[in-house]
Short mmCIF file of N, CA and C in Angstrom, two decimals:
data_model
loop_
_atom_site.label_atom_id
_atom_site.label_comp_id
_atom_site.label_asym_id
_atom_site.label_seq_id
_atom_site.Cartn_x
_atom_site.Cartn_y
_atom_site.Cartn_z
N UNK A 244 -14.13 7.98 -9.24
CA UNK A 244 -12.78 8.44 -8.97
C UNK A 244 -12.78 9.17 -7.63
N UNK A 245 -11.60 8.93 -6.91
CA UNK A 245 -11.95 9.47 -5.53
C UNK A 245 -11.00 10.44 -5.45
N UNK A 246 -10.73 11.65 -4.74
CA UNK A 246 -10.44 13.19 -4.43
C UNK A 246 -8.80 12.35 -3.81
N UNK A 247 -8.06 12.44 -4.65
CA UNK A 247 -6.49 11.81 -4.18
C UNK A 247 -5.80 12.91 -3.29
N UNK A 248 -4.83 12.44 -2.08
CA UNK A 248 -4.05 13.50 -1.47
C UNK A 248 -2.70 13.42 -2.10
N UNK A 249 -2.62 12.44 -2.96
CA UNK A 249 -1.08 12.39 -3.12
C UNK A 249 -0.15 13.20 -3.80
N UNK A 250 -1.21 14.54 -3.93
CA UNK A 250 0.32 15.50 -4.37
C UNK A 250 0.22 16.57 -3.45
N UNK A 251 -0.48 15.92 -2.36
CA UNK A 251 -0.32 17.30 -1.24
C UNK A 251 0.02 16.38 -0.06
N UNK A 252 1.58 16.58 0.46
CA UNK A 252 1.80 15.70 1.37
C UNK A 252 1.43 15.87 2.45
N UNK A 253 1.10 17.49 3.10
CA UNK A 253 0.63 17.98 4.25
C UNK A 253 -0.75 17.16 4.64
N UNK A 254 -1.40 17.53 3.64
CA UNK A 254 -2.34 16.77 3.78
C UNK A 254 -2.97 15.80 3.54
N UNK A 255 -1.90 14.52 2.93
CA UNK A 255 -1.60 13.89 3.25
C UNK A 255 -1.05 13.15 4.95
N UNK A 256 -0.14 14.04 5.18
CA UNK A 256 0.30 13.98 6.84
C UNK A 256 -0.89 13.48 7.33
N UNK A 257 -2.10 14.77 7.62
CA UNK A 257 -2.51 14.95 8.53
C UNK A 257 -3.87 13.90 8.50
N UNK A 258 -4.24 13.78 7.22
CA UNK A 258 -5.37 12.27 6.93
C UNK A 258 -4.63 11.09 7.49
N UNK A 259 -3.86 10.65 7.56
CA UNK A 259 -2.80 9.43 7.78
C UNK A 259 -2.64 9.12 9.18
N UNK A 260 -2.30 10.51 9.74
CA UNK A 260 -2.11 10.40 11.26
C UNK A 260 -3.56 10.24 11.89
N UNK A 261 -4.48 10.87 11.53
CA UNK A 261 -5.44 10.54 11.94
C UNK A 261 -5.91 9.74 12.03
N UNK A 262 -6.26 8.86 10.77
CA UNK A 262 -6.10 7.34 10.51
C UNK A 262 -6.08 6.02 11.20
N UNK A 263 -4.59 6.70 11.45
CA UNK A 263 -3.59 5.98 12.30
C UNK A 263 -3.70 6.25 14.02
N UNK A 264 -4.69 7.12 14.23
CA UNK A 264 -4.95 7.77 15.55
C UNK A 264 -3.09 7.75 16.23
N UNK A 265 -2.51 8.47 15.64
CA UNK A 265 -1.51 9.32 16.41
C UNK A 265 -1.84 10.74 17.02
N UNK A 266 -1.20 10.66 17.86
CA UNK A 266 -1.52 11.08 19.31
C UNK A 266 -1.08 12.86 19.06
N UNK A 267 0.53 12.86 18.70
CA UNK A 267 1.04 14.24 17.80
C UNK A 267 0.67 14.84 17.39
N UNK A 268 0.58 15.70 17.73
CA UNK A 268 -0.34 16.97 16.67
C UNK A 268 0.25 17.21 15.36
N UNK A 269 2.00 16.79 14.87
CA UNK A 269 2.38 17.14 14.55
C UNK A 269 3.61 16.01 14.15
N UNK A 270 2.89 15.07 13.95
CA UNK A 270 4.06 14.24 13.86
C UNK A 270 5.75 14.34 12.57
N UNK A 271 6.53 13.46 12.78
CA UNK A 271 7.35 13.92 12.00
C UNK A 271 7.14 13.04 10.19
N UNK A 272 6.84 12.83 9.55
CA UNK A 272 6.29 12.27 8.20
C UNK A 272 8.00 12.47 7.50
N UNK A 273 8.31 11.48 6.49
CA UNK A 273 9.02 11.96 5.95
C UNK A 273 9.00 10.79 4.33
N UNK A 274 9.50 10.88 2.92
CA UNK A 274 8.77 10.65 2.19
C UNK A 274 9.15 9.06 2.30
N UNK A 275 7.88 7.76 1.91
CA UNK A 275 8.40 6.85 2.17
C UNK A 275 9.47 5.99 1.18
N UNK A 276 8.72 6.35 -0.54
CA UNK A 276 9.83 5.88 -1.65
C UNK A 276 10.12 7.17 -2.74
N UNK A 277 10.87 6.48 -3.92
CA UNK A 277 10.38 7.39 -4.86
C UNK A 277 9.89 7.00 -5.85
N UNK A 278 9.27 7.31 -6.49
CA UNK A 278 8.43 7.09 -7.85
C UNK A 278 9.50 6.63 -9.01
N UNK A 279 9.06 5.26 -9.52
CA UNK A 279 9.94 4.94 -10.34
C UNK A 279 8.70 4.43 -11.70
N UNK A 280 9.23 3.94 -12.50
CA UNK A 280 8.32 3.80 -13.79
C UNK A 280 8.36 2.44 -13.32
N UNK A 281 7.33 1.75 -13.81
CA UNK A 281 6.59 0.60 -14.05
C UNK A 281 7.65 -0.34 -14.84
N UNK A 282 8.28 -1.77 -14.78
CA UNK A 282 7.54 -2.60 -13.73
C UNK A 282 8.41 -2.34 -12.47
N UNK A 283 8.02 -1.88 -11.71
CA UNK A 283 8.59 -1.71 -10.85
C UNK A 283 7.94 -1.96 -9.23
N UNK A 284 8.27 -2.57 -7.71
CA UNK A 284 7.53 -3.08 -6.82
C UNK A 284 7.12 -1.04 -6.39
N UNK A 285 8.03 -0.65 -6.13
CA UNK A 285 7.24 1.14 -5.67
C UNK A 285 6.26 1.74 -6.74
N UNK A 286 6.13 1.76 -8.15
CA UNK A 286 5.25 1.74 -9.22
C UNK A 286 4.75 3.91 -9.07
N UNK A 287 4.21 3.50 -10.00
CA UNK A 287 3.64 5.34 -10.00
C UNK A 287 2.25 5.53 -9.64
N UNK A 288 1.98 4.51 -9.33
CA UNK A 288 0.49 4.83 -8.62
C UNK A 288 0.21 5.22 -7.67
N UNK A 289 1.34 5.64 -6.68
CA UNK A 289 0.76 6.59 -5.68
C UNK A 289 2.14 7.15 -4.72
N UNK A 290 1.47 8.04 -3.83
CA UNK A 290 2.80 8.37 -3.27
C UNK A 290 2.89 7.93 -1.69
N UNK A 291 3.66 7.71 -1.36
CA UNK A 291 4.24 7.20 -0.11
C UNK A 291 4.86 8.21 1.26
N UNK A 292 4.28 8.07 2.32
CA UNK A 292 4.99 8.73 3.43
C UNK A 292 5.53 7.56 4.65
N UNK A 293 6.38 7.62 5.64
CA UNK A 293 6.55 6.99 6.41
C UNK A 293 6.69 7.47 7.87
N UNK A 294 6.17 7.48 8.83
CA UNK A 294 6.32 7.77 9.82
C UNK A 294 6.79 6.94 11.32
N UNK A 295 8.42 7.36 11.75
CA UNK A 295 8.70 6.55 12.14
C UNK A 295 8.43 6.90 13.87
N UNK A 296 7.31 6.86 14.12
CA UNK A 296 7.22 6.44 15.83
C UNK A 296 7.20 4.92 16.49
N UNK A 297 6.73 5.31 17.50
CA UNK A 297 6.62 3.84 18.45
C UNK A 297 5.86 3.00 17.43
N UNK A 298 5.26 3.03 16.77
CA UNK A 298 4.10 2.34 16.00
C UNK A 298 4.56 2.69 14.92
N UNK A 299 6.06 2.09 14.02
CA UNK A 299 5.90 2.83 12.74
C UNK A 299 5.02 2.51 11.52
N UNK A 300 4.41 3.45 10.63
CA UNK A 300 3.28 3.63 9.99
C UNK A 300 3.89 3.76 8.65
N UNK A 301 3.45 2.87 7.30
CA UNK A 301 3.39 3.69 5.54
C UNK A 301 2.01 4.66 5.85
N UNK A 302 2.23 5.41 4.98
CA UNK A 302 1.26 5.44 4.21
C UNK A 302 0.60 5.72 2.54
N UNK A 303 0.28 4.89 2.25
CA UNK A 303 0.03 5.53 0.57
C UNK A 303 -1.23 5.84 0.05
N UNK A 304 -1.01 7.14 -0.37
CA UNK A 304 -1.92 7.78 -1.47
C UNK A 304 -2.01 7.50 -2.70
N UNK A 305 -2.61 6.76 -3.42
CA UNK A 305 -2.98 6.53 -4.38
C UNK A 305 -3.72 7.98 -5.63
N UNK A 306 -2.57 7.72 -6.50
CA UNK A 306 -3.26 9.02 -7.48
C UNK A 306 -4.66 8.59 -8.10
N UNK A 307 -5.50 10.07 -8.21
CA UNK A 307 -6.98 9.78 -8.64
C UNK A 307 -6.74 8.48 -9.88
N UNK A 308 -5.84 9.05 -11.10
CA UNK A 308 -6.38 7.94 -12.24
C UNK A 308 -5.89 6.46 -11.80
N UNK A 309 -5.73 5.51 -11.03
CA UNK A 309 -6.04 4.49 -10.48
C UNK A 309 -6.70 4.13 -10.51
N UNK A 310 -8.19 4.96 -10.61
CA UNK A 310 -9.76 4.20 -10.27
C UNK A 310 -10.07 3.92 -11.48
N UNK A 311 -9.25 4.14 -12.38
CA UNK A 311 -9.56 3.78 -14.20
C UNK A 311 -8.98 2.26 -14.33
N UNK A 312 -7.83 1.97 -13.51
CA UNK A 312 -7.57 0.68 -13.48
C UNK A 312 -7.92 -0.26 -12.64
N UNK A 313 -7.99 0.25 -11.23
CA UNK A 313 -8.32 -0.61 -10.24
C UNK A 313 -9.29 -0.15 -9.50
N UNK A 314 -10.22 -1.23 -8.95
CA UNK A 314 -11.83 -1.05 -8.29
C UNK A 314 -11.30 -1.11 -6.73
N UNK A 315 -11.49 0.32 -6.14
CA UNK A 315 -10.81 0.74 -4.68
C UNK A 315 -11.45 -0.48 -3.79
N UNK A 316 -12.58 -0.43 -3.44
CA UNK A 316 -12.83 -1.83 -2.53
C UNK A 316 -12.35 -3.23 -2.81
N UNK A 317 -12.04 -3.79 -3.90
CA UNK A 317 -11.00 -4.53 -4.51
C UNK A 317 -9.38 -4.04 -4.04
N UNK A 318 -9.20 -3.26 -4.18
CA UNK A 318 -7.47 -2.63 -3.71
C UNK A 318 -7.50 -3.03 -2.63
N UNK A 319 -8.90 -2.61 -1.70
CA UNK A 319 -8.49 -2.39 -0.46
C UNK A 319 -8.49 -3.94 0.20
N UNK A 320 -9.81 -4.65 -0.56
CA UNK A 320 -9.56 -6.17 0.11
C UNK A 320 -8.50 -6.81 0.08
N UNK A 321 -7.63 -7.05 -0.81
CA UNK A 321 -6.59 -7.73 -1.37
C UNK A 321 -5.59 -7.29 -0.19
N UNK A 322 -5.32 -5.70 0.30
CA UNK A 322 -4.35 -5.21 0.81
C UNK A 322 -4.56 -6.18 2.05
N UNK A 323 -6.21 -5.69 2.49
CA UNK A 323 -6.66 -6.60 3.92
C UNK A 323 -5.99 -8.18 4.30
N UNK A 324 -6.23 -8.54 2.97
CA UNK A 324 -5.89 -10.21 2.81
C UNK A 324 -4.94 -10.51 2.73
N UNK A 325 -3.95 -9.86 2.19
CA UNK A 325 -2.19 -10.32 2.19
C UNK A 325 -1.98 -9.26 3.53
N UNK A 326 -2.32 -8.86 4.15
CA UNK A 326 -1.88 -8.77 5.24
C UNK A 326 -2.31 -9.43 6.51
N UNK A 327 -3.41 -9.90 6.42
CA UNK A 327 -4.06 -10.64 7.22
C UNK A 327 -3.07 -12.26 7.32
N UNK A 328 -2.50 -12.76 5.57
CA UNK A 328 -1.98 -13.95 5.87
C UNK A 328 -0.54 -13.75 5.72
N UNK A 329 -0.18 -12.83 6.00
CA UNK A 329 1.91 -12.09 5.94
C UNK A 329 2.09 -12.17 4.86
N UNK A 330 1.65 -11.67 3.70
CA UNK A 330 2.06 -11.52 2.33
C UNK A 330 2.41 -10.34 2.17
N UNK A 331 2.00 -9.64 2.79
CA UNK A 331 2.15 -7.66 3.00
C UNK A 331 1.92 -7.28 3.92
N UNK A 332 2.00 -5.85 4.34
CA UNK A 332 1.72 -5.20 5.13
C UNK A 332 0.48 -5.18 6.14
N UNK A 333 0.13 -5.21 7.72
CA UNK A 333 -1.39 -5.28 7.82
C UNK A 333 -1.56 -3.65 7.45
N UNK A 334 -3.48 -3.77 7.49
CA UNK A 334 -3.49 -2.53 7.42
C UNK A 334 -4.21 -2.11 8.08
N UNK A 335 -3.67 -0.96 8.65
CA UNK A 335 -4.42 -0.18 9.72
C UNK A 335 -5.77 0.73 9.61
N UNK A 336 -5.90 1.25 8.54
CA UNK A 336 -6.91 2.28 7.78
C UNK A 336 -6.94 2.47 6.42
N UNK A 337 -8.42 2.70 6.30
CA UNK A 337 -8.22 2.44 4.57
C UNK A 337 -9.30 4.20 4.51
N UNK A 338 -8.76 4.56 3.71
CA UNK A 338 -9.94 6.18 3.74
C UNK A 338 -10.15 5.83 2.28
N UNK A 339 -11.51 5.71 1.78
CA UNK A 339 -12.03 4.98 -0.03
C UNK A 339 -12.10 6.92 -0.19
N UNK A 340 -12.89 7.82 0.42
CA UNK A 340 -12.65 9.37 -0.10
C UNK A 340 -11.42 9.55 -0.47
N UNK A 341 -10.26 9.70 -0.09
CA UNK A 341 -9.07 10.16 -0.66
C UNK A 341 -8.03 9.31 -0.95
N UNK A 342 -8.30 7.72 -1.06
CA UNK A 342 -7.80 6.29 -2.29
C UNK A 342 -6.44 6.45 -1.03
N UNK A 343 -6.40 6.44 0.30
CA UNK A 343 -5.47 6.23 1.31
C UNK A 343 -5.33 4.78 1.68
N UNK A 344 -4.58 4.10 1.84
CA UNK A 344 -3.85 2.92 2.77
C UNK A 344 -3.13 3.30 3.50
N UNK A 345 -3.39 2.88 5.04
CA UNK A 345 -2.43 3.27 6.16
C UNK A 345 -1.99 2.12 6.81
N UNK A 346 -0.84 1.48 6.92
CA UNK A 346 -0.24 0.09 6.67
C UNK A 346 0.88 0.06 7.41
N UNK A 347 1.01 -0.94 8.17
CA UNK A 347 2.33 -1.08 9.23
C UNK A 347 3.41 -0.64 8.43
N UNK A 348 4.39 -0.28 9.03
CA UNK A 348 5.54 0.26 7.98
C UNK A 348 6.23 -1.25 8.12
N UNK A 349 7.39 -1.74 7.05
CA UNK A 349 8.02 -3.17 7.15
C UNK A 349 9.27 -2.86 7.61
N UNK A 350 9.76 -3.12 8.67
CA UNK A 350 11.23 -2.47 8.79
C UNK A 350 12.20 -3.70 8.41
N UNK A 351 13.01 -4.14 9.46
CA UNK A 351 13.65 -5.33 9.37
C UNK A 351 13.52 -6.42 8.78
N UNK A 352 14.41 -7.61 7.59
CA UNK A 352 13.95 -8.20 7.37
C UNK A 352 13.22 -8.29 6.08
N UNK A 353 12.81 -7.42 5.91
CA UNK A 353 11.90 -7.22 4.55
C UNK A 353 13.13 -6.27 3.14
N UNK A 354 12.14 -6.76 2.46
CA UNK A 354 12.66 -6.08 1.33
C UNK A 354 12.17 -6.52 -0.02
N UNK A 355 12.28 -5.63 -1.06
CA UNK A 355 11.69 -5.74 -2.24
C UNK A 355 12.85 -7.32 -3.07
N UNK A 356 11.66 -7.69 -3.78
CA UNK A 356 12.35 -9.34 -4.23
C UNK A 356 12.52 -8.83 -5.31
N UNK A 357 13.54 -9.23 -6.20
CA UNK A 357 14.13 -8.96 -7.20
C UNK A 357 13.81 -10.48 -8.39
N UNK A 358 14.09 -9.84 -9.44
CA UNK A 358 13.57 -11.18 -10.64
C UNK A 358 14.61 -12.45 -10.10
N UNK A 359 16.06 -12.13 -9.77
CA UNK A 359 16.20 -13.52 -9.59
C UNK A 359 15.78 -14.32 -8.25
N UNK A 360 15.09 -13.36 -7.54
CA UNK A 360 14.92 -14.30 -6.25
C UNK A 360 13.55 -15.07 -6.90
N UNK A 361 12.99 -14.84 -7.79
CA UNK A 361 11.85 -15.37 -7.98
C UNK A 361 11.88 -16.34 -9.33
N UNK A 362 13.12 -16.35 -9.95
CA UNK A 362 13.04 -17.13 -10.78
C UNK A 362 13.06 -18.75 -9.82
N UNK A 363 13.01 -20.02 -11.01
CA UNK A 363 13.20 -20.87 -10.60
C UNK A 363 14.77 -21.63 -10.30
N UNK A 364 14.76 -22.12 -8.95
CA UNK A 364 15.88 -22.02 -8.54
C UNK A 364 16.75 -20.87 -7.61
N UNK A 365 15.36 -19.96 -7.47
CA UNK A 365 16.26 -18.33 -7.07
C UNK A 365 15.66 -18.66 -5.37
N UNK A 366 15.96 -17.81 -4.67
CA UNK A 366 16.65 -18.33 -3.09
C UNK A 366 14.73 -17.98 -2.48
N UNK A 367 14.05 -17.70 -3.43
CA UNK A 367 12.24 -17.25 -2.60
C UNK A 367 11.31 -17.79 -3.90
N UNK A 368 11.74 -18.26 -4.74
CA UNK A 368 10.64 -19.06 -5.89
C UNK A 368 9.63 -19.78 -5.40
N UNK A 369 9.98 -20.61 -4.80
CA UNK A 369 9.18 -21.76 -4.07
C UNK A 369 7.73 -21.13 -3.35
N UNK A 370 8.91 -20.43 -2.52
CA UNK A 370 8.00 -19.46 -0.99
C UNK A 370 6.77 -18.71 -1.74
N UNK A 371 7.21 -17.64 -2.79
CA UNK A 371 6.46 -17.06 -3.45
C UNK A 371 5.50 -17.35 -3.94
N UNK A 372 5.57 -18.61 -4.81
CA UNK A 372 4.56 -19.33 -5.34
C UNK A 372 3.27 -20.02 -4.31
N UNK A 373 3.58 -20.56 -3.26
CA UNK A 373 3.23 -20.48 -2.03
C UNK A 373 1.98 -19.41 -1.84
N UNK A 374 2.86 -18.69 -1.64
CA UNK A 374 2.25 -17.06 -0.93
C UNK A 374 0.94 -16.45 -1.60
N UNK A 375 1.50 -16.64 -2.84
CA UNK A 375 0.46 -16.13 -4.41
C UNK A 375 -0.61 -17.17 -4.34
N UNK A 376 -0.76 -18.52 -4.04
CA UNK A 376 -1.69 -19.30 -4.31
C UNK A 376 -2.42 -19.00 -3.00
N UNK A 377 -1.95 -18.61 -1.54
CA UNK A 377 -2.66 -18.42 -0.15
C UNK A 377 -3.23 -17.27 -0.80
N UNK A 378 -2.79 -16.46 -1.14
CA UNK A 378 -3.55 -14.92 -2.07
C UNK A 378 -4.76 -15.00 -2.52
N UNK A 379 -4.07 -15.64 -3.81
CA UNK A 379 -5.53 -15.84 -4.49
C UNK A 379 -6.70 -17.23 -4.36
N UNK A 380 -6.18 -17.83 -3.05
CA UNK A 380 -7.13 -18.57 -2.34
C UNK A 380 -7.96 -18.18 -1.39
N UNK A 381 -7.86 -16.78 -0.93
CA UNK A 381 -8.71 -15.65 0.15
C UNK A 381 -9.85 -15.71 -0.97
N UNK A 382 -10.77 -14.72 0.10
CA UNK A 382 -12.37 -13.98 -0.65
C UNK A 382 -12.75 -13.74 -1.73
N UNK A 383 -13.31 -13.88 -2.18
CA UNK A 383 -13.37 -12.94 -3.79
C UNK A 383 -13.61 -11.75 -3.65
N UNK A 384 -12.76 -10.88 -4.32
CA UNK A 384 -13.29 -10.21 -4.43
C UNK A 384 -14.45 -9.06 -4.96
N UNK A 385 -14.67 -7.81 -4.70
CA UNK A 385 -15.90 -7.66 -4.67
C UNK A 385 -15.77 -7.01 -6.28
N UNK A 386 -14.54 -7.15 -6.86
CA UNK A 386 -14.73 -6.40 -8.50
C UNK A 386 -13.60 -7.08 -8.80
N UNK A 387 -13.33 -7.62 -10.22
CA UNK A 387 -12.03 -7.40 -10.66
C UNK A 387 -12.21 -7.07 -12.25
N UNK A 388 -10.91 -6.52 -12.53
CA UNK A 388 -10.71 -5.53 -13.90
C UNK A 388 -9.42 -6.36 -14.27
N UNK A 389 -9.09 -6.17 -15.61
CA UNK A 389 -7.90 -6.49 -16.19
C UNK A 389 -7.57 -5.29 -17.19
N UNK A 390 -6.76 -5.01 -17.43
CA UNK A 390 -5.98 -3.79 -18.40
C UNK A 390 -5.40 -4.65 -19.68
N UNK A 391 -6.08 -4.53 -20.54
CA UNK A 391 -5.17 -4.69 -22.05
C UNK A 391 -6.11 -5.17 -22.85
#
């Protein structure tokens, strides 16, 4: 289990920016979602900041009990890999001590898909299915777990 920042946003801030090698001593952070219950795409597994400079930045902290479900070098490949092939975010920094992802922020354009865009017939079904098979056609990864 790794030492989580996500209920200390300061420090949070200041791991992130660093990360992210921003330049600010002091940049401006502000929160990126809110915590909603499961199933949900923002989920409760961690908390979110966004920082909007020239380079805007997520970043998420992942709460410690995560590592009960998910194997962090596993998190982190997957993140690598759907961002590497535009499935998600790239990512800029990964800190495995305090369960951090520091990840292009998505501005324009993007947005969370909803059940009917993904049903069949819904306006991104197709695409999705697509996307998920380029996914899980990357690396193996280096652990996987299932819950139930």
């Amino acid at each position: 289990m790794f030492t989580s920042v996500a209920q200390d946003k300061e420090k949070l801030a200041r791991r992130a920016g660093k990360l992210a090698l921003i330049a600010d001593p002091s940049p401006a952070w502000r929160d990126g979602c809110a915590a909603h219950a499961s199933p949900s795409w923002r989920g409760v597994d961690a908390a979110g900041i966004l920082f909007d400079g020239a380079r805007p930045i997520f970043a998420k902290a992942y709460h410690g009990e995560i590592s009960l479900y998910g194997h962090w070098p596993s998190i982190v490949a997957a993140a690598r890999h759907a961002g590497e092939i535009g499935v998600g975010p790239r990512i800029i920094a990964a800190d495995i001590e305090h369960g951090l992802l520091v990840m292009e922020a998505l501005g324009e354009g993007w947005r969370a898909a909803t059940l009917a865009d993904m049903a069949p017939g819904g306006e991104h079904g197709s695409a999705v299915l697509g996307l998920r098979k380029a996914l899980h056609a990357g690396p193996k990864l280096p652990r996987t777990l299932t819950v139930g």
